[in-house]
Coordinates of C-alpha atoms and ligand atoms in Angstrom, one line a residue:
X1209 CA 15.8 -12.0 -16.3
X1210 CA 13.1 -11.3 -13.7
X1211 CA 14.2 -12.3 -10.3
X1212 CA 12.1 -14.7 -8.6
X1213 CA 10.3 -13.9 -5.0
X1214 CA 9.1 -16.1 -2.5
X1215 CA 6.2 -15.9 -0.2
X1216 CA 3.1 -17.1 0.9
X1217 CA 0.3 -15.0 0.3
X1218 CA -2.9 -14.4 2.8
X1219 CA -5.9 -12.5 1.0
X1220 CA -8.1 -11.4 3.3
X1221 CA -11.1 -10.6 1.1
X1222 CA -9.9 -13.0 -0.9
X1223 CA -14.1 -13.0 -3.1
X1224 CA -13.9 -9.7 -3.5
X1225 CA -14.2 -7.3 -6.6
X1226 CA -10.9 -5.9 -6.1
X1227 CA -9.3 -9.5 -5.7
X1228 CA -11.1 -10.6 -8.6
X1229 CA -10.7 -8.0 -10.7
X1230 CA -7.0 -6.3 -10.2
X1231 CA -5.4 -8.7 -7.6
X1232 CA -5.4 -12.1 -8.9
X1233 CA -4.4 -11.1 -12.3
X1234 CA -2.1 -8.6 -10.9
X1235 CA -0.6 -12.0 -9.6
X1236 CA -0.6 -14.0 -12.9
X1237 CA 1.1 -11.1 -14.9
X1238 CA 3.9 -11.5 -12.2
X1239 CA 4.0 -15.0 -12.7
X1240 CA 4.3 -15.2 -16.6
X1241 CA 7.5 -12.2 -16.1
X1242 CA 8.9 -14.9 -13.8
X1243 CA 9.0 -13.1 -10.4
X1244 CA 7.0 -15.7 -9.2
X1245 CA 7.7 -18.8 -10.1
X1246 CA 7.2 -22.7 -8.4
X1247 CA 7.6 -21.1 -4.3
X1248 CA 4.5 -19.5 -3.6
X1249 CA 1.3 -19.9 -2.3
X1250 CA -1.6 -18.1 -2.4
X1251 CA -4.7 -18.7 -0.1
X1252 CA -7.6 -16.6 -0.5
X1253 CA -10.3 -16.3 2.9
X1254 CA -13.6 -14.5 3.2
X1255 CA -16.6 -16.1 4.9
X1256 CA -17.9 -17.9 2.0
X1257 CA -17.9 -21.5 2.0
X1258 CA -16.2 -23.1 -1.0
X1259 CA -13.6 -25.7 -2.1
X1260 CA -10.3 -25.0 -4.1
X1261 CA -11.4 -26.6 -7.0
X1262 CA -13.9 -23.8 -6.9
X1263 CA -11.8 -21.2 -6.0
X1264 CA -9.8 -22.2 -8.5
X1265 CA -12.5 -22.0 -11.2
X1266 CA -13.1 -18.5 -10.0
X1267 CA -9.3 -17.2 -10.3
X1268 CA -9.3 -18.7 -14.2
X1269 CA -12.6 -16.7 -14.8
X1270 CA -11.0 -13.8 -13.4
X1271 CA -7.7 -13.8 -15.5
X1272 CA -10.2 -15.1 -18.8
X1273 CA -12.0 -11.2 -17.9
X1274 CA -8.8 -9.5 -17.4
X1275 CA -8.3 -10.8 -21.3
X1276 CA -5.7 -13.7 -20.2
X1277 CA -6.0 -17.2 -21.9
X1278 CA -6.5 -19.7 -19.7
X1279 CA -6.5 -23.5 -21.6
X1280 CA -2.7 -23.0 -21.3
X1281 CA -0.9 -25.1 -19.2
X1282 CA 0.9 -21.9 -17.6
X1283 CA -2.4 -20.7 -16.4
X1284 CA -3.4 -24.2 -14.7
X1285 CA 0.1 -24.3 -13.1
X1286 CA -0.5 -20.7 -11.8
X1287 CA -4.2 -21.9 -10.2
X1288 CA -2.4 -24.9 -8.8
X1289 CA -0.9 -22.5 -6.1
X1290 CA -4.3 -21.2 -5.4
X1291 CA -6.2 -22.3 -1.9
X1292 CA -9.3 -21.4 -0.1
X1293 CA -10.4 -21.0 3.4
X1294 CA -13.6 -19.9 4.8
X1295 CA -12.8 -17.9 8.0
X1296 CA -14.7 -14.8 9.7
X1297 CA -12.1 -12.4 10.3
X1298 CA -14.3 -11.4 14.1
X1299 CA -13.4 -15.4 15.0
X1300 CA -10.2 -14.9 17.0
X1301 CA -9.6 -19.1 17.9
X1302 CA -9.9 -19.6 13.6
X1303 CA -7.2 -18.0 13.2
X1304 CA -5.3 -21.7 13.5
X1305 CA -6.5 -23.1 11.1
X1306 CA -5.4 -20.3 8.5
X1307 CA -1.7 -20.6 10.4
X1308 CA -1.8 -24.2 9.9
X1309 CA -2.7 -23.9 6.4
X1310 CA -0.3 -21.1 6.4
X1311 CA 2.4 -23.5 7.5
X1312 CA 1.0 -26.1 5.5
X1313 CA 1.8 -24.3 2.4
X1314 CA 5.2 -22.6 2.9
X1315 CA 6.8 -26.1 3.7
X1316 CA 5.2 -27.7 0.4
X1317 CA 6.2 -24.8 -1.7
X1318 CA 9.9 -23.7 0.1
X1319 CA 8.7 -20.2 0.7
X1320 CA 11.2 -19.7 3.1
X1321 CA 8.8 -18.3 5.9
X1322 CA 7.7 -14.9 3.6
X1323 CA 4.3 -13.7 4.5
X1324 CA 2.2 -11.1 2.4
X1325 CA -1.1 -10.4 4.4
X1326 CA -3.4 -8.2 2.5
X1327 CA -6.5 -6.9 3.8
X1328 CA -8.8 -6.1 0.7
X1329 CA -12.1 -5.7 2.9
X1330 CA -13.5 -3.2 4.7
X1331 CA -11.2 -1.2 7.0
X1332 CA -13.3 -1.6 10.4
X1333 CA -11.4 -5.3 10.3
X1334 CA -7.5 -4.2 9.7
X1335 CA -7.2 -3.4 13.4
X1336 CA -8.7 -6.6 14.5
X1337 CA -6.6 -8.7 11.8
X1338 CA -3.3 -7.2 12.4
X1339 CA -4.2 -8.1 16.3
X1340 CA -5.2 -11.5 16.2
X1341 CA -2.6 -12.6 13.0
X1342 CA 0.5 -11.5 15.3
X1343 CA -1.2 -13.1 18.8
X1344 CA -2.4 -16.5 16.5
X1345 CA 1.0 -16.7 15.5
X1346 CA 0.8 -16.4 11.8
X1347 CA 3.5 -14.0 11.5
X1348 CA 6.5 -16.1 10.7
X1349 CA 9.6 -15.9 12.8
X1350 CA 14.0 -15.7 12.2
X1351 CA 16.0 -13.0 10.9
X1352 CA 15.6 -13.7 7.2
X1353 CA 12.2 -14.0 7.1
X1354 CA 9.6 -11.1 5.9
X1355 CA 6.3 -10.1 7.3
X1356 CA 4.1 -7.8 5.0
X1357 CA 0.9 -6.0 5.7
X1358 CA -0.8 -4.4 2.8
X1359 CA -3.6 -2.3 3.2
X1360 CA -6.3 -0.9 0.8
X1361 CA -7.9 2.7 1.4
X1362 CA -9.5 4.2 3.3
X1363 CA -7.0 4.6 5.7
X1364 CA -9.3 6.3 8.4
X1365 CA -11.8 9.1 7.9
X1366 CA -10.2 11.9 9.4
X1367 CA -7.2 12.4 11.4
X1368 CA -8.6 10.9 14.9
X1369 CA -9.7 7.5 13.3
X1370 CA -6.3 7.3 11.0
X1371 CA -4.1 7.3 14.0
X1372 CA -6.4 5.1 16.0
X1373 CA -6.6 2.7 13.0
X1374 CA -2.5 3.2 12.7
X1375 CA -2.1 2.4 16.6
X1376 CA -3.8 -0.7 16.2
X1377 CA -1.8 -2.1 13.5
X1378 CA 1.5 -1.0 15.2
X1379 CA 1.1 -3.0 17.9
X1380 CA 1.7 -6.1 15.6
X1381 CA 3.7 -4.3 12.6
X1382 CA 6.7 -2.7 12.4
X1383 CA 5.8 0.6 9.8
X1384 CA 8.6 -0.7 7.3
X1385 CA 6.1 -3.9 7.1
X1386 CA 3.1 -2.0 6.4
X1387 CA 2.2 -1.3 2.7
X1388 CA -0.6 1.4 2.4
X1389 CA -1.8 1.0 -0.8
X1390 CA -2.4 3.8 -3.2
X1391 CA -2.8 2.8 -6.8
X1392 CA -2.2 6.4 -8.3
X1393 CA 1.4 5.7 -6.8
X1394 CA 1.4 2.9 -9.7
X1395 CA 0.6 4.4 -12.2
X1396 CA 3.5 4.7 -14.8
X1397 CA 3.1 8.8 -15.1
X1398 CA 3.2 9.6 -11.5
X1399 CA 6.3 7.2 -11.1
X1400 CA 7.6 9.5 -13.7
X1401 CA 7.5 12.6 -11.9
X1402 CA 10.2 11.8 -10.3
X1403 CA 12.0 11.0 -13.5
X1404 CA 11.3 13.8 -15.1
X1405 CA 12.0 16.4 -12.2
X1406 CA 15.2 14.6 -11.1
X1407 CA 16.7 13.1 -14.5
X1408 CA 16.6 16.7 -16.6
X1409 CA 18.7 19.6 -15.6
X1410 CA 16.5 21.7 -18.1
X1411 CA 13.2 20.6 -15.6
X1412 CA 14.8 20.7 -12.4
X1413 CA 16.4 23.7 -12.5
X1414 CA 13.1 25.6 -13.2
X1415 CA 11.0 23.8 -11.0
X1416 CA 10.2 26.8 -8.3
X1417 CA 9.0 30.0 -7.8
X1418 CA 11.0 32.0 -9.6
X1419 CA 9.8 30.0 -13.0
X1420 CA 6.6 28.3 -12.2
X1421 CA 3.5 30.4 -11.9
X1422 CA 1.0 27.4 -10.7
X1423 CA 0.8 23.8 -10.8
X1424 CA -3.1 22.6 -11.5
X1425 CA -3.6 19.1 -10.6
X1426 CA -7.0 17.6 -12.0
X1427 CA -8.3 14.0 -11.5
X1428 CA -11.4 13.7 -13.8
X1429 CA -14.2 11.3 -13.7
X1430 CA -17.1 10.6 -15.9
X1431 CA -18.8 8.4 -14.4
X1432 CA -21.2 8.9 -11.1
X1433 CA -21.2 6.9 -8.2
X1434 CA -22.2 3.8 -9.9
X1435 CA -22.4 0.8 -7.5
X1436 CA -20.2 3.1 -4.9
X1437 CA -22.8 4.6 -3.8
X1438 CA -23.2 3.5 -0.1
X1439 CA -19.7 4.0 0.5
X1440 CA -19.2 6.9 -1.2
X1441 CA -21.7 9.0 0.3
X1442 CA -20.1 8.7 3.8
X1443 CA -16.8 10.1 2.1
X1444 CA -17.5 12.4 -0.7
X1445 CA -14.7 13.6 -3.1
X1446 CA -12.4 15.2 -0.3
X1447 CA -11.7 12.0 1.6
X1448 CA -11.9 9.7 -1.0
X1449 CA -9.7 11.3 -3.4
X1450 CA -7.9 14.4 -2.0
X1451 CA -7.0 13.4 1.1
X1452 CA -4.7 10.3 -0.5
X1453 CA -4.3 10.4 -4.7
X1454 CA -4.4 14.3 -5.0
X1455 CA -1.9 14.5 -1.8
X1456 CA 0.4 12.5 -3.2
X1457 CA 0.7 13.8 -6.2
X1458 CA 1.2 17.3 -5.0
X1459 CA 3.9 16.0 -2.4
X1460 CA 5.9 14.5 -5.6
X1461 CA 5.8 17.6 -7.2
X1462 CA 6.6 20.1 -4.3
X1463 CA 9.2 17.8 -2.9
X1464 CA 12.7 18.8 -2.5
X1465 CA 15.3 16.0 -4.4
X1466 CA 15.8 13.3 -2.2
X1467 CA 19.5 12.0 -1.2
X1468 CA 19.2 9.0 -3.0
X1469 CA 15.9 7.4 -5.3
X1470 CA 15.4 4.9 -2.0
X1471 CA 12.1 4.6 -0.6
X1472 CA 13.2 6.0 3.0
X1473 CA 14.4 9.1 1.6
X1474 CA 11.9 9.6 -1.1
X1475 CA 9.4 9.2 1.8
X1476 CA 11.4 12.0 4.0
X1477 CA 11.1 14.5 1.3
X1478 CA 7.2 13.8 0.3
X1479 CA 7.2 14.3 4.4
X1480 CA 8.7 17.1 4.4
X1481 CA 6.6 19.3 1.4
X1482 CA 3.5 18.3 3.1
X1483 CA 4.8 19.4 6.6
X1484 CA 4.9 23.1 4.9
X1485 CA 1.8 22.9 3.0
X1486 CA -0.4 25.6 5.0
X1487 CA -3.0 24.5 7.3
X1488 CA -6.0 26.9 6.4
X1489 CA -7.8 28.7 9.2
X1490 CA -11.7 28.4 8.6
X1491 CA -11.6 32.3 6.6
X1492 CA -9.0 30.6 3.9
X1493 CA -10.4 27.1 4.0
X1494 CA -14.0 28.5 3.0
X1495 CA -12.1 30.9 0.5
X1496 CA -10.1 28.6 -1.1
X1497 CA -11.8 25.3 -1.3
X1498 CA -14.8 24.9 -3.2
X1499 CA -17.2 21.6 -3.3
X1500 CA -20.1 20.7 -5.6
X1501 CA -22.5 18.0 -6.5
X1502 CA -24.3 16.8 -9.4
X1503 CA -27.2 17.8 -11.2
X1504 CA -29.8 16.2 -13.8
X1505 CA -29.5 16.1 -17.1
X1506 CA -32.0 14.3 -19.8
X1507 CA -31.6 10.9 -18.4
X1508 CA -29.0 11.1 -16.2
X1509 CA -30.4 11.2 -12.2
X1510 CA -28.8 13.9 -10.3
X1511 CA -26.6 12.8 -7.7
X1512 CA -29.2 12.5 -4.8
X1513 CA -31.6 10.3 -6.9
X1514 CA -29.0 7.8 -7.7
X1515 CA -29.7 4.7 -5.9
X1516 CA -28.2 4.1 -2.2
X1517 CA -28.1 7.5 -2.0
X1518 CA -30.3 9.8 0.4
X1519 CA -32.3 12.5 -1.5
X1520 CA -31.2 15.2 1.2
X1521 CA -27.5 14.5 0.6
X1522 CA -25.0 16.8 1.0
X1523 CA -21.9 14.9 0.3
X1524 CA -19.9 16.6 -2.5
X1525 CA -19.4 15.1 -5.6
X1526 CA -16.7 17.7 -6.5
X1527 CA -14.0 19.3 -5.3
X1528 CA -11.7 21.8 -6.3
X1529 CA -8.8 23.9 -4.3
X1530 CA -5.9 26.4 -4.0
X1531 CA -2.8 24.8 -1.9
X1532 CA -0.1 27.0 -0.8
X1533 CA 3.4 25.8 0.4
X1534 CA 5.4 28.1 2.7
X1535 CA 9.0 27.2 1.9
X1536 CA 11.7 28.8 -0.1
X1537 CA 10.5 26.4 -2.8
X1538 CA 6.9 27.4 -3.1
X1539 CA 6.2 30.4 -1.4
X1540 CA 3.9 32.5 -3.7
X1541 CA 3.6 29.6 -6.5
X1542 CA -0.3 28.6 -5.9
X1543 CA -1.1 24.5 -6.7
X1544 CA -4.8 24.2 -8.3
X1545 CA -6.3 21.0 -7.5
X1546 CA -10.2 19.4 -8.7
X1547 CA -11.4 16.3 -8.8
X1548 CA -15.0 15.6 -9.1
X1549 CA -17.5 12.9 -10.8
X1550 CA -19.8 13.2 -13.7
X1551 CA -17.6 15.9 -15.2
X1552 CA -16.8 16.0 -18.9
X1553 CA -14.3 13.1 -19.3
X1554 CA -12.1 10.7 -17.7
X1555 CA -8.7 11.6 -17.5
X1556 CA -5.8 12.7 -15.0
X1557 CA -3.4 15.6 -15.8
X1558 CA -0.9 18.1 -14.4
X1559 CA -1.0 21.3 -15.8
X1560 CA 3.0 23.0 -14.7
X1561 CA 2.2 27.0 -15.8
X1562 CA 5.4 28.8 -16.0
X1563 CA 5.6 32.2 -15.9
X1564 CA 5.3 34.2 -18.8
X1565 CA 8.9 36.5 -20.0
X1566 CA 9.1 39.4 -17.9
X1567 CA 9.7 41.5 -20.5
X1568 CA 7.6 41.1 -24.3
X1569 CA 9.7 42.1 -27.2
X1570 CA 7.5 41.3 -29.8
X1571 CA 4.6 43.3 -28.3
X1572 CA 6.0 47.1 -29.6
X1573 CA 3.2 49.3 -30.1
X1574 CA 2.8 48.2 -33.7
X1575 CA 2.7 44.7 -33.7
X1576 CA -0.5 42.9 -33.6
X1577 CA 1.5 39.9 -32.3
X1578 CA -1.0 38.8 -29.2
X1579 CA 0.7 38.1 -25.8
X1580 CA 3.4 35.7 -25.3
X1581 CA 1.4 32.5 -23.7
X1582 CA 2.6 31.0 -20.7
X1583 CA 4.9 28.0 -21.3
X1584 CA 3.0 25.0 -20.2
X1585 CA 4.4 21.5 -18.9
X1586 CA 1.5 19.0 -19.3
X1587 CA 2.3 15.7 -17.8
X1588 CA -0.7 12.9 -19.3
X1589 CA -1.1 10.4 -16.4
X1590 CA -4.1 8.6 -18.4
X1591 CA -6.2 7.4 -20.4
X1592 CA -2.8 8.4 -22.3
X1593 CA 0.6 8.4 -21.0
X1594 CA 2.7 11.4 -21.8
X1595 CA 4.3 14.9 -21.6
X1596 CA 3.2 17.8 -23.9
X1597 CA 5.7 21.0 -23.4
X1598 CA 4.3 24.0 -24.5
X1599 CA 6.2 26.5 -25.9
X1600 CA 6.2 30.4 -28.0
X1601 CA 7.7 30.4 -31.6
X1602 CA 7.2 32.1 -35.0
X1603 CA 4.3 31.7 -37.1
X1604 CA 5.7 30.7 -40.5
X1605 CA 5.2 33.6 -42.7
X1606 CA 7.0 36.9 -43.9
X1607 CA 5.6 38.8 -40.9
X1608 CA 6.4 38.5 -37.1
X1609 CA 4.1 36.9 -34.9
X1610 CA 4.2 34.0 -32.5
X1611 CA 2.1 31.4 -31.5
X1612 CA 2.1 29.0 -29.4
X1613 CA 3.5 25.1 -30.6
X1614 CA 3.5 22.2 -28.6
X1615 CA 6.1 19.4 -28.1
X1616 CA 4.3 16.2 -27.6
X1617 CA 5.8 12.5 -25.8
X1618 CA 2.8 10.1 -26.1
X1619 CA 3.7 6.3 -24.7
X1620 CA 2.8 4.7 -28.1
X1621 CA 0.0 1.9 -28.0
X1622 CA 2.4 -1.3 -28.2
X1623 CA 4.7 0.2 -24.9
X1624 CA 1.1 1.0 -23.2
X1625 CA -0.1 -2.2 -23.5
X1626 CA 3.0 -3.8 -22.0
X1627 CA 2.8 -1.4 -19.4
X1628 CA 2.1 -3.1 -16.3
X1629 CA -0.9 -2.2 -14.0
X1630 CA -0.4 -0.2 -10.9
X1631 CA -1.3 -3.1 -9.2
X1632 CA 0.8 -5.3 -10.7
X1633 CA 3.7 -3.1 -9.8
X1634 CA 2.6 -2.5 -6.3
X1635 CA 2.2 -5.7 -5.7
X1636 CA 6.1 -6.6 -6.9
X1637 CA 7.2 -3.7 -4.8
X1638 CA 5.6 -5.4 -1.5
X1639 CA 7.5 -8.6 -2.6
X1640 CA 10.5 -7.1 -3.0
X1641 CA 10.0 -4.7 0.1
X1642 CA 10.3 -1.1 -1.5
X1643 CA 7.8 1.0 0.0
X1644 CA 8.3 3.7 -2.4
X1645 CA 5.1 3.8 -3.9
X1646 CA 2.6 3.6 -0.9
X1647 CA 2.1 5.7 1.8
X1648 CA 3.7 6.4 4.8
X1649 CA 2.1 7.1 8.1
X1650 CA 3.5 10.3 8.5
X1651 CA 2.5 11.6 5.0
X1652 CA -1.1 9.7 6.0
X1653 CA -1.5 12.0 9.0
X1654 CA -0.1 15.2 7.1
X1655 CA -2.5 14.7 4.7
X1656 CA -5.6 14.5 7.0
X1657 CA -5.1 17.1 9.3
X1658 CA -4.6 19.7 6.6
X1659 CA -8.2 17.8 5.0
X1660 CA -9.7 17.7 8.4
X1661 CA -9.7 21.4 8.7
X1662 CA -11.9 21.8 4.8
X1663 CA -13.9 19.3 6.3
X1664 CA -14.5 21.4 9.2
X1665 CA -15.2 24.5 7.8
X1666 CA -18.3 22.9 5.6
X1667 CA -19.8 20.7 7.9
X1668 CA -20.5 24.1 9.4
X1669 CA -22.6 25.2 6.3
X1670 CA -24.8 23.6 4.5
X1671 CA -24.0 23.6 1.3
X1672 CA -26.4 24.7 -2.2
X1673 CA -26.6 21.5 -3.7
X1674 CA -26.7 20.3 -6.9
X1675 CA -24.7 22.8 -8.5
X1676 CA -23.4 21.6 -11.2
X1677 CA -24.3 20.5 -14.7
X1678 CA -23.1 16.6 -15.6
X1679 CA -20.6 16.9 -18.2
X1680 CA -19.2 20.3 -17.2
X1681 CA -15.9 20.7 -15.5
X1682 CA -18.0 21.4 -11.9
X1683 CA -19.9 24.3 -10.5
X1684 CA -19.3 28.0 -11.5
X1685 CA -17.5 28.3 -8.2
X1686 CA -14.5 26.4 -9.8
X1687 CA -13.7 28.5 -12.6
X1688 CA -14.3 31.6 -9.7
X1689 CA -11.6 30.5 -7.5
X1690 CA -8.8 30.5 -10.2
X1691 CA -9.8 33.3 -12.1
X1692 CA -10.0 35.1 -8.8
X1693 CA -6.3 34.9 -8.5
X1694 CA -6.4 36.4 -12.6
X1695 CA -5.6 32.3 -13.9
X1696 CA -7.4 30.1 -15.7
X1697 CA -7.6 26.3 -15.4
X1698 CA -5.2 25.1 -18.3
X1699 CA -7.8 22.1 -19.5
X1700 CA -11.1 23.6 -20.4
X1701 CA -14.3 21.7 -22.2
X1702 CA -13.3 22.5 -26.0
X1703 CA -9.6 23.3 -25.9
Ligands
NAD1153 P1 -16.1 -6.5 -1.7 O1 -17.2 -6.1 -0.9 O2 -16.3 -6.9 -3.1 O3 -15.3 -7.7 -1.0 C1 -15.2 -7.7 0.4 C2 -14.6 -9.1 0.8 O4 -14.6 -9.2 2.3 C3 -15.5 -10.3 0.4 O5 -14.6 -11.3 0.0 C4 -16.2 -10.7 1.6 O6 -16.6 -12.0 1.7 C5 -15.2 -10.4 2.7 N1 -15.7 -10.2 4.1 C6 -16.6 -9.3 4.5 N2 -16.8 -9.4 5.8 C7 -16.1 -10.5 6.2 C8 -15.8 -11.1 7.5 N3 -16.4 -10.7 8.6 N4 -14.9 -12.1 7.5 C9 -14.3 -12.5 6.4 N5 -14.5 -12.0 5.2 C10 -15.3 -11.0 5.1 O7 -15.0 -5.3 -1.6 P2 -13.9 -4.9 -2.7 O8 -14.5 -4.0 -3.7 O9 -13.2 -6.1 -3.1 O10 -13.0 -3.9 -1.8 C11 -12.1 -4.4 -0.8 C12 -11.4 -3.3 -0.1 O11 -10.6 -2.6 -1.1 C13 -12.3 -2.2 0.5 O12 -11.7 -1.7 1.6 C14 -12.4 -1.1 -0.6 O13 -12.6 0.2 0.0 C15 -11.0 -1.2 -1.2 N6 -10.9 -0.7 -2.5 C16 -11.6 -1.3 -3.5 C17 -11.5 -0.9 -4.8 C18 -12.2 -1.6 -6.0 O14 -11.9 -1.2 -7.1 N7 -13.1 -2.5 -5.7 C19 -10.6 0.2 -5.1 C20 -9.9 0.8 -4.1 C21 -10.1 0.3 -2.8

């Protein structure tokens, strides 16, 4: 039996593409499992003019796209707790009315003085938000009350601008109210990293240097820009997906096991890894980071002919990298990371490599048995969910050969269907306060710095761009800095 949570919520944003399209149904999903039931509220705000009965209208159209029904009563119900009010975040003295609104709502529906604020707009606003909702007086007040920020990426663009953006909120939140959104961090495979590292004695006990020749880490998009376009070129893949999915992902797999599975001290371990992930000088960061951008093919506009985007761009589209840990755990055990759009397909994977048997039996000098291969650990974060383990063992016939057989876990269609969105999940964590899954400021500024100094490095050069075909895995350059080290990336085009 779902346990029900209380709050009011503020969406700041509240017309926006991500509100429409993850938030709100995010919401209803919640609602149908029971955690939200007859005391909330939810008031959306951007600086469009509308009424509720409109508003309204436009949260049934978004759960009728997300594939909900919505002639049922449950779904009217659900919009019943929906408000609107128009409200430029810049206008300081309008902040009452949304507190009186605010008010309004949490006596009519007994929330109990819970407040979610979540900012999905553009970051330049968070500082002047968090500012003017704790000096209106819209954070609620008494010991058993809760206050939430949530916050969507980007958190800052380097270092400088994170911590500035992160001393403006603290003035009004405390960090344990602050919810830095992440979605990778909700998706069902990452979450179960940490099952699979800390539940199995047979994973756990192997997961190091002495048994794990690399860890490759690829996020894989086959799309381009699209619509992004204006926003992505002042990022490029570094900031917009290393510096916070790919960073994240690496800390849960180099962290050490935490005391306990609570967010604090899952949080002081993810700190910790990225504390002794090396800080390249500018010889290793040009070595060992490599950056691309897309070319033309048939139809397909190369990157710098997309639209919104300058034709002398030189904001990569690609990014792939060698991250080294110096600690006991990691020392000499190289993670492979590359991420980049246009490429051959959409998926997410990690690729665990272990080191192959010291010693070959089967290889005598006349056996024509090939090499043992490497025993691989393939975790499938999506478009499926799963673990593939592979592992060495006899071909089946009268001589003696071996080959390589895989063990495969696939998340079957029915349990992937029921499996909730990341942001349905996020969003129950906030309610229920477990910061767990979203990002801490210290793991934030970790993160940055150690980006900063790539960024550095190339905003020095200038780079030869495009150089790589659409549809490929990225640029030669890729493929150069693995099998410099005498590796090979683990997912290849036609394997
Ligand atoms: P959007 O442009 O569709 O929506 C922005 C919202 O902010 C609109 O409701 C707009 O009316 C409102 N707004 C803008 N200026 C305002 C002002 N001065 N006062 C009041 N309201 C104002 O953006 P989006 O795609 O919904 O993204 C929102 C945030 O989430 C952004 O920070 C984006 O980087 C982040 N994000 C979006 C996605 C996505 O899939 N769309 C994914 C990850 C992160």
């Amino acid at each position: 039996m779902a346990t029900e949570r209380k709050a009011v919520f503020l969406f700041f944003g509240g017309t926006g593409d991500l509100a429409y399209r993850k938030l709100y149904p995010s919401l209803f999903n919640l609602y149908r499992k029971g955690n939200l039931r007859s005391h909330f509220a939810v008031i959306g705000t951007s600086r469009a003019k509308m009424d509720d009965d409109k508003f309204r209208a436009a949260i049934k159209k978004s759960l009728a796209d997300s594939g909900n029904r919505t002639d049922s009563k449950e779904a009217s119900d659900f919009v019943s707790h929906f408000y609107y009010q128009d409200h430029d975040v810049t206008d300081t003295a309008h902040y009452a009315v949304l507190k009186d609104l605010m008010d309004k709502l949490d006596k009519k529906y007994k929330a109990e003085g819970h407040r979610i604020f979540y900012l999905s707009m553009a970051p330049q606003f968070f500082g002047t938000i968090a500012q003017d909702l704790k000096t209106q007086g819209l954070l609620s007040e008494g010991n058993d009350v809760f206050n939430r920020l949530v916050i969507e990426k980007p958190f800052g663009r380097d270092y400088d601008s994170a911590r500035l953006l992160n001393d403006a909120l603290s003035k009004s939140f405390d960090e344990d109210q602050i919810f830095r959104i992440d979605h990778y961090l909700g998706k069902e495979m990452i979450q179960n990293i940490e099952a699979l590292r800390f539940g199995n004695t047979l994973v756990e006990s192997l997961w190091n240097n002495r048994y794990i020749d690399n860890i490759q880490v690829t996020l894989s998009e086959k799309l381009g820009v699209e619509e992004r376009a204006s926003y992505y070129d002042n990022s490029g893949a570094l900031r917009d997906m290393v510096q916070n999915h790919i960073m994240q992902i690496v800390s849960l797999l180099a962290m050490e096991q935490p005391v306990a599975f609570t967010d604090t001290d899952i949080r002081a371990e993810k700190v910790k890894a990225l504390r002794s992930l090396r800080v390249y000088n500018v010889a290793d960061a040009a070595t060992n980071f490599v950056r691309g951008q897309y070319g033309s093919i048939n139809e397909q506009a190369d990157y710098r002919h997309e639209d919104n985007v300058p034709h002398d761009s030189t904001t990569e589209t690609f990014v792939a990298g060698k991250l080294l840990f110096d600690n006991y755990r990691w020392s000499g055990t190289p993670f492979y990371i590359r991420t980049g759009k246009m490429l051959a397909d959409k998926f997410t994977r990690v690729d665990v490599v272990f080191k192959r048997p010291l010693v070959d039996i089967f290889a005598f000098p006349q056996s024509q048995n090939t090499p043992l291969a490497a025993n691989v650990l393939t975790i499938f974060v999506e478009p499926h969910a799963g673990f593939s383990l592979q592992l060495n063992a006899k071909t089946n016939d009268t001589g003696f050969s071996t080959e390589p057989i895989k063990l495969d876990y696939l998340v079957d269609a029915q349990k992937s269907k029921d499996t909730p969105e990341p942001y349905e999940r996020l969003l129950h964590d906030v309610l229920k306060g477990d910061g767990t899954n979203f990002s801490s400021w210290p793991e934030v500024s970790y993160a940055w710095k150690f980006v900063d100094q790539i960024r550095r490095v190339w905003d020095l050069q200038e780079p030869q761009f495009p150089n790589y075909t659409p549809h490929s895995m990225g640029p030669a350059a890729a493929e150069e800095l693995i099998q410099r080290d005498h590796r090979e990336w683990v997912y290849r085009l036609n394997n």
